[in-house]
Structures are given as structure tokens and as C-alpha cells.
Short mmCIF file of C-alpha atoms in Angstrom, two decimals:
data_model
loop_
_atom_site.label_atom_id
_atom_site.label_comp_id
_atom_site.label_asym_id
_atom_site.label_seq_id
_atom_site.Cartn_x
_atom_site.Cartn_y
_atom_site.Cartn_z
CA MET A 1 -27.46 -4.03 9.45
CA THR A 2 -27.64 -0.55 6.96
CA PRO A 3 -24.91 -0.69 4.23
CA ILE A 4 -21.65 1.01 4.21
CA PHE A 5 -21.44 3.01 0.16
CA ALA A 6 -18.28 2.73 -1.42
CA LYS A 7 -17.62 6.76 -0.97
CA ALA A 8 -14.26 7.54 -0.21
CA PHE A 9 -14.82 9.15 3.88
CA GLN A 10 -12.89 12.48 5.07
CA PRO A 11 -12.38 10.95 9.06
CA LEU A 12 -14.93 12.94 10.56
CA GLU A 13 -17.80 11.76 7.99
CA VAL A 14 -17.49 8.08 9.50
CA HIS A 15 -20.20 7.24 11.18
CA PHE A 16 -19.71 3.65 11.35
CA HIS A 17 -17.37 0.79 12.49
CA PRO A 18 -15.62 -2.01 10.97
CA ASP A 19 -17.59 -5.23 12.25
CA ASP A 20 -20.19 -3.19 9.63
CA CYS A 21 -18.58 -3.87 7.00
CA ASP A 22 -18.60 -7.39 4.42
CA VAL A 23 -15.96 -9.88 5.20
CA ARG A 24 -13.37 -9.95 2.80
CA LEU A 25 -10.50 -12.88 2.52
CA GLU A 26 -6.62 -12.04 2.84
CA PRO A 27 -4.39 -12.82 0.41
CA THR A 28 -2.57 -15.47 0.12
CA ARG A 29 -0.17 -14.99 -2.45
CA VAL A 30 3.27 -12.25 -2.58
CA LEU A 31 5.18 -10.42 -5.09
CA LEU A 32 8.25 -9.21 -4.64
CA CYS A 33 10.71 -7.95 -7.74
CA SER A 34 13.71 -8.57 -7.33
CA PRO A 35 15.92 -5.70 -6.80
CA ASP A 36 18.73 -6.75 -9.40
CA TYR A 37 18.93 -2.49 -10.21
CA TYR A 38 18.63 -0.93 -7.04
CA GLU A 39 20.42 1.92 -6.56
CA ILE A 40 20.68 6.03 -5.32
CA LYS A 41 19.93 8.37 -8.14
CA ASP A 42 18.53 11.13 -7.18
CA VAL A 43 16.30 12.08 -4.43
CA LYS A 44 12.98 10.79 -3.91
CA ASN A 45 12.59 11.65 0.42
CA PRO A 46 13.91 12.71 2.72
CA TYR A 47 15.80 9.02 3.51
CA MET A 48 17.85 10.09 0.24
CA MET A 49 19.29 13.06 1.48
CA ALA A 50 22.51 13.72 -0.77
CA GLY A 51 25.38 12.20 -0.27
CA SER A 52 23.35 8.80 0.97
CA ALA A 53 25.47 6.04 1.73
CA MET A 54 23.61 2.72 0.37
CA VAL A 55 24.95 -0.47 0.25
CA LYS A 56 24.11 -3.32 -2.62
CA GLU A 57 25.36 -6.22 -1.10
CA LYS A 58 23.14 -5.60 2.19
CA ALA A 59 20.03 -4.71 0.30
CA VAL A 60 20.69 -7.77 -1.62
CA GLN A 61 20.99 -9.86 1.74
CA GLN A 62 18.16 -7.99 3.08
CA TRP A 63 15.39 -9.05 0.20
CA ASN A 64 16.69 -12.71 0.47
CA ASP A 65 15.93 -12.72 3.52
CA LEU A 66 12.24 -11.19 3.85
CA ARG A 67 12.06 -13.33 0.59
CA ASN A 68 13.33 -16.84 1.65
CA LEU A 69 10.70 -15.38 5.14
CA TYR A 70 7.99 -15.70 2.52
CA LEU A 71 8.82 -19.37 1.08
CA ALA A 72 8.79 -20.12 4.58
CA LEU A 73 5.38 -20.01 5.79
CA LYS A 74 4.90 -21.14 2.09
CA LYS A 75 5.96 -23.67 2.99
CA GLU A 76 3.16 -23.72 6.43
CA GLY A 77 1.08 -23.70 4.23
CA VAL A 78 0.12 -19.76 5.80
CA LEU A 79 0.92 -18.12 1.83
CA GLN A 80 0.11 -20.19 -1.36
CA ASP A 81 2.86 -18.88 -3.11
CA VAL A 82 6.16 -17.03 -3.51
CA MET A 83 6.28 -14.63 -6.48
CA SER A 84 8.45 -12.87 -8.13
CA ILE A 85 8.91 -10.17 -11.38
CA ASP A 86 11.94 -9.16 -12.78
CA GLY A 87 13.43 -6.20 -11.98
CA ILE A 88 14.47 -3.46 -15.23
CA GLU A 89 17.61 -1.78 -15.57
CA GLY A 90 16.67 1.92 -15.04
CA CYS A 91 14.36 1.45 -13.44
CA GLU A 92 15.85 1.23 -9.68
CA ASP A 93 13.22 2.05 -7.38
CA MET A 94 11.24 -0.48 -8.90
CA VAL A 95 12.21 -3.05 -6.02
CA PHE A 96 9.26 -1.59 -3.72
CA ALA A 97 6.98 -2.93 -5.35
CA ALA A 98 3.72 -2.34 -3.20
CA ASN A 99 4.22 0.96 -4.90
CA GLN A 100 2.51 0.37 -8.64
CA SER A 101 -0.29 -1.27 -8.35
CA PHE A 102 -4.12 -2.30 -5.86
CA PRO A 103 -4.51 -5.50 -6.46
CA TRP A 104 -7.98 -6.51 -5.71
CA VAL A 105 -10.58 -9.64 -5.46
CA MET A 106 -14.35 -7.93 -6.45
CA TRP A 107 -17.16 -9.59 -5.28
CA ASN A 108 -18.10 -11.57 -8.09
CA GLY A 109 -14.16 -12.95 -7.97
CA GLU A 110 -13.05 -10.92 -10.97
CA LYS A 111 -9.75 -10.12 -9.61
CA ILE A 112 -8.48 -6.57 -11.13
CA ALA A 113 -5.52 -4.51 -11.19
CA VAL A 114 -5.65 -0.42 -10.87
CA MET A 115 -2.54 0.71 -11.93
CA SER A 116 -0.55 3.42 -10.45
CA ASN A 117 -0.26 7.64 -11.72
CA MET A 118 3.13 7.67 -9.62
CA LYS A 119 4.41 11.00 -8.45
CA HIS A 120 7.77 10.98 -10.42
CA GLU A 121 7.98 10.46 -13.53
CA SER A 122 11.08 8.15 -13.19
CA ARG A 123 9.08 5.41 -11.91
CA GLN A 124 6.18 5.47 -13.56
CA THR A 125 8.06 2.71 -16.62
CA GLU A 126 8.32 0.83 -13.39
CA VAL A 127 4.15 0.61 -13.46
CA LEU A 128 4.29 -0.83 -17.34
CA TYR A 129 6.32 -3.57 -16.20
CA PHE A 130 3.76 -4.32 -13.75
CA GLU A 131 0.74 -3.99 -15.56
CA ASP A 132 2.20 -6.74 -17.81
CA TYR A 133 2.62 -9.11 -15.29
CA TYR A 134 -1.23 -8.19 -14.13
CA LYS A 135 -1.83 -8.72 -17.31
CA ASP A 136 -0.38 -12.49 -17.77
CA LEU A 137 -1.75 -13.91 -14.24
CA LYS A 138 -5.34 -12.84 -16.46
CA TYR A 139 -6.47 -9.28 -14.41
CA THR A 140 -8.11 -6.91 -15.76
CA ILE A 141 -6.45 -3.89 -16.22
CA ILE A 142 -7.27 0.00 -14.67
CA ASN A 143 -6.06 2.41 -14.41
CA PRO A 144 -8.08 6.10 -13.32
CA GLN A 145 -9.42 8.32 -15.43
CA SER A 146 -9.04 10.73 -12.88
CA ARG A 147 -5.10 10.44 -13.54
CA GLY A 148 -3.78 12.29 -9.84
CA VAL A 149 -1.43 10.78 -8.36
CA PHE A 150 -1.68 7.51 -7.11
CA GLU A 151 0.82 4.88 -5.51
CA GLY A 152 -0.92 1.73 -4.95
CA MET A 153 -0.84 -0.42 -1.62
CA GLY A 154 2.10 2.52 -0.57
CA ASP A 155 -1.06 4.13 0.50
CA LEU A 156 -3.42 2.15 0.21
CA LEU A 157 -3.44 -0.50 2.54
CA PRO A 158 -6.74 -2.69 3.70
CA HIS A 159 -8.82 -3.37 6.92
CA PRO A 160 -8.31 -7.03 7.47
CA GLY A 161 -10.36 -9.73 7.20
CA ARG A 162 -13.40 -6.32 5.94
CA LYS A 163 -14.31 -4.35 3.00
CA LEU A 164 -12.88 -1.57 4.10
CA LEU A 165 -9.80 0.63 2.99
CA TYR A 166 -7.77 3.54 4.31
CA GLY A 167 -6.10 5.85 1.35
CA GLY A 168 -3.18 7.94 3.00
CA HIS A 169 -2.44 11.05 1.51
CA GLY A 170 -0.76 14.21 1.59
CA PHE A 171 3.11 13.81 -0.06
CA ARG A 172 2.36 11.09 -3.05
CA THR A 173 -1.39 9.68 -3.22
CA GLU A 174 -3.87 13.06 -4.38
CA ALA A 175 -6.94 12.72 -2.30
CA SER A 176 -9.39 13.16 -4.97
CA VAL A 177 -8.21 10.11 -6.48
CA TYR A 178 -9.79 8.28 -3.84
CA ASP A 179 -13.11 9.37 -4.78
CA GLU A 180 -13.17 7.44 -7.66
CA ILE A 181 -11.04 4.63 -6.68
CA CYS A 182 -13.64 3.74 -4.18
CA ARG A 183 -15.77 3.40 -7.07
CA ILE A 184 -13.47 1.22 -9.05
CA VAL A 185 -13.20 -1.45 -5.69
CA ASP A 186 -16.68 -0.74 -4.29
CA ALA A 187 -16.23 -0.46 -1.74
CA PRO A 188 -15.99 2.51 1.01
CA ILE A 189 -11.95 4.09 1.74
CA ILE A 190 -11.27 5.86 4.47
CA LYS A 191 -9.00 8.52 3.81
CA LEU A 192 -5.89 9.44 6.66
CA GLU A 193 -4.22 12.91 6.29
CA LEU A 194 -0.58 12.12 6.59
CA ILE A 195 1.62 14.99 8.03
CA ASN A 196 4.96 14.57 8.48
CA GLU A 197 7.44 14.24 5.20
CA HIS A 198 9.02 11.10 7.35
CA PHE A 199 5.82 9.06 6.71
CA TYR A 200 5.64 9.74 2.47
CA HIS A 201 3.51 6.66 2.19
CA LEU A 202 0.75 4.69 4.65
CA ASP A 203 2.81 1.62 4.83
CA THR A 204 5.68 3.57 6.30
CA CYS A 205 3.52 4.04 9.73
CA PHE A 206 0.18 2.36 9.34
CA LEU A 207 -0.38 -1.31 9.46
CA PRO A 208 -2.33 -3.33 10.47
CA LEU A 209 -1.69 -6.34 12.52
CA ASN A 210 -4.86 -8.33 12.70
CA GLU A 211 -9.14 -7.01 12.41
CA SER A 212 -8.72 -5.16 16.10
CA GLU A 213 -4.81 -3.71 16.54
CA VAL A 214 -3.02 -2.05 14.88
CA ALA A 215 1.02 -0.46 15.08
CA ILE A 216 1.19 3.20 13.92
CA VAL A 217 3.61 6.06 14.29
CA ALA A 218 0.88 8.25 15.72
CA GLU A 219 3.17 11.98 14.81
CA ALA A 220 2.71 10.92 11.19
CA PHE A 221 -1.31 12.05 10.99
CA SER A 222 -3.43 15.15 11.29
CA PRO A 223 -4.97 14.94 14.75
CA GLU A 224 -8.94 14.22 13.20
CA SER A 225 -6.41 11.32 11.06
CA LEU A 226 -5.66 10.07 14.62
CA GLN A 227 -8.89 9.62 16.38
CA LEU A 228 -10.25 8.42 13.51
CA ILE A 229 -8.08 4.97 13.50
CA LYS A 230 -8.39 4.73 17.31
CA ARG A 231 -12.11 4.51 17.43
CA MET A 232 -11.41 1.94 14.16
CA PHE A 233 -9.18 -0.14 16.04
CA GLU A 234 -9.35 -2.11 19.66
CA GLY A 235 -5.31 -2.09 21.10
CA VAL A 236 -3.85 1.12 18.74
CA TYR A 237 0.14 0.45 18.94
CA GLU A 238 2.11 3.74 18.76
CA ILE A 239 6.17 2.95 17.72
CA PRO A 240 7.90 6.34 19.18
CA ILE A 241 9.00 8.39 16.13
CA HIS A 242 12.95 8.40 16.84
CA GLU A 243 11.91 4.54 16.64
CA ALA A 244 10.22 4.91 13.24
CA GLN A 245 12.18 6.81 10.85
#
């Protein structure tokens, strides 16, 4: 098998299949952030338009429901641990805990955390608290030198069971940062262009279900990126855009 190098690929440059990539163990620990200080202060995406209503009690209940689901999976032995970092006053968006970092396990077993550089300055403080949390867990902290916008697991998602990553770009994360991050994590990254502002992060429109199946919002992607996804997965389930928005 020809080795797949740690490179950031445009869709038309990809001439390999996920099966050609090395096997990766799926993580069994989940990190959440409490919604204690969650609120809408400004407009960062189309769902936060001026005058948007947010019922804090409902949001907290939804968060608790999600946490309880994870705890049930832990009880069943599916997850090893469900961890939570406390929300911080003044960091109203910190509850969206995918965006501040990208944790990864290297070939030698070393645990690293690639820290984000958020598009909105008001969110950059969140990253520092997550960095401290990872330090306590003995992760190696890495801040990319490029300093381009990078929003962690909001835009960088792994292919299930493989050392292969998909990197969304177009609204938050800048495509150029993947040229450095692929070398940091020593794994190939396939760049996927997002073209619909309602799907500003890759994790809002791209959900790998297993090694061969994925759920997507087709209208979120450029034609080249959509074609690539359909080559990487045998089963591609398209969610109607009116349901996804």
C-alpha cells in the first residue's frame, strides 16, 4: 500500500480512499462545557440575527439532556468518561466546546491539543481556559504558527476509524491553516469548501456515521467538495436543507 502523506489536499488532488489510510482508534471520552453564562450578545451567524430569541432555561435543559445521554452511554460501557469544563462569565459562547481546540493522539501515543484562533475576538478568551484544562490533563499544547483563523473541531473532523481528516473552510477556518496543521498531526487533511453561510462550520453539515456512511447537507458544499465526499463514503444521506437550517 502506498503511504498517504501528511498533506492538505484539495478535492481534485485526492487519488486515494480512506481504506488506504492507517487505522485509528475512536476516542471514548467526551468533553462538555457548562452553559452557565450562555447568552446571545451579538451576531456571529445567521441564526443570531438581531432580535433573535433564546430561552435560557430551554437551552440549559437541552444541554442537561445531552449530558445525561452521554452518561447513559458511559454506564453501558460505550464511553470511558464524560468530562465538563465550567463556563466562564464573559464567555457567552464557550458552551460550544468543539470550537476551541482539536485534540489528537500521535503515532507514539502522545496526546496533543492544537489550539484554535477564533474568527471573533470575543471568543478568543475561551481558548485560554481550554488550554489550561488540557495542560492539567498532561496534553502537549500546540498553537499553530500561521495564526490564520482555525476553529478546532467545528471545522476539522476525522474519518471514523482512520487517520484521515476533513477540513472545512469558507466562513470561519481559513483553508491555508491546514497546510501547517496536517504536519502537526502527521495526517492527511482533505479541504472541503463551504458555500452556504447557514452552514459556517463543517460540523453543521457533515456527520460521519461510520467508516462508510455519512449524513450531509449537500447545498453546503462546493461541487468539487460534494463530489469528493461521495467518493469517500459508500452511503451518503442528504438531509433536506429546510430541515437542517
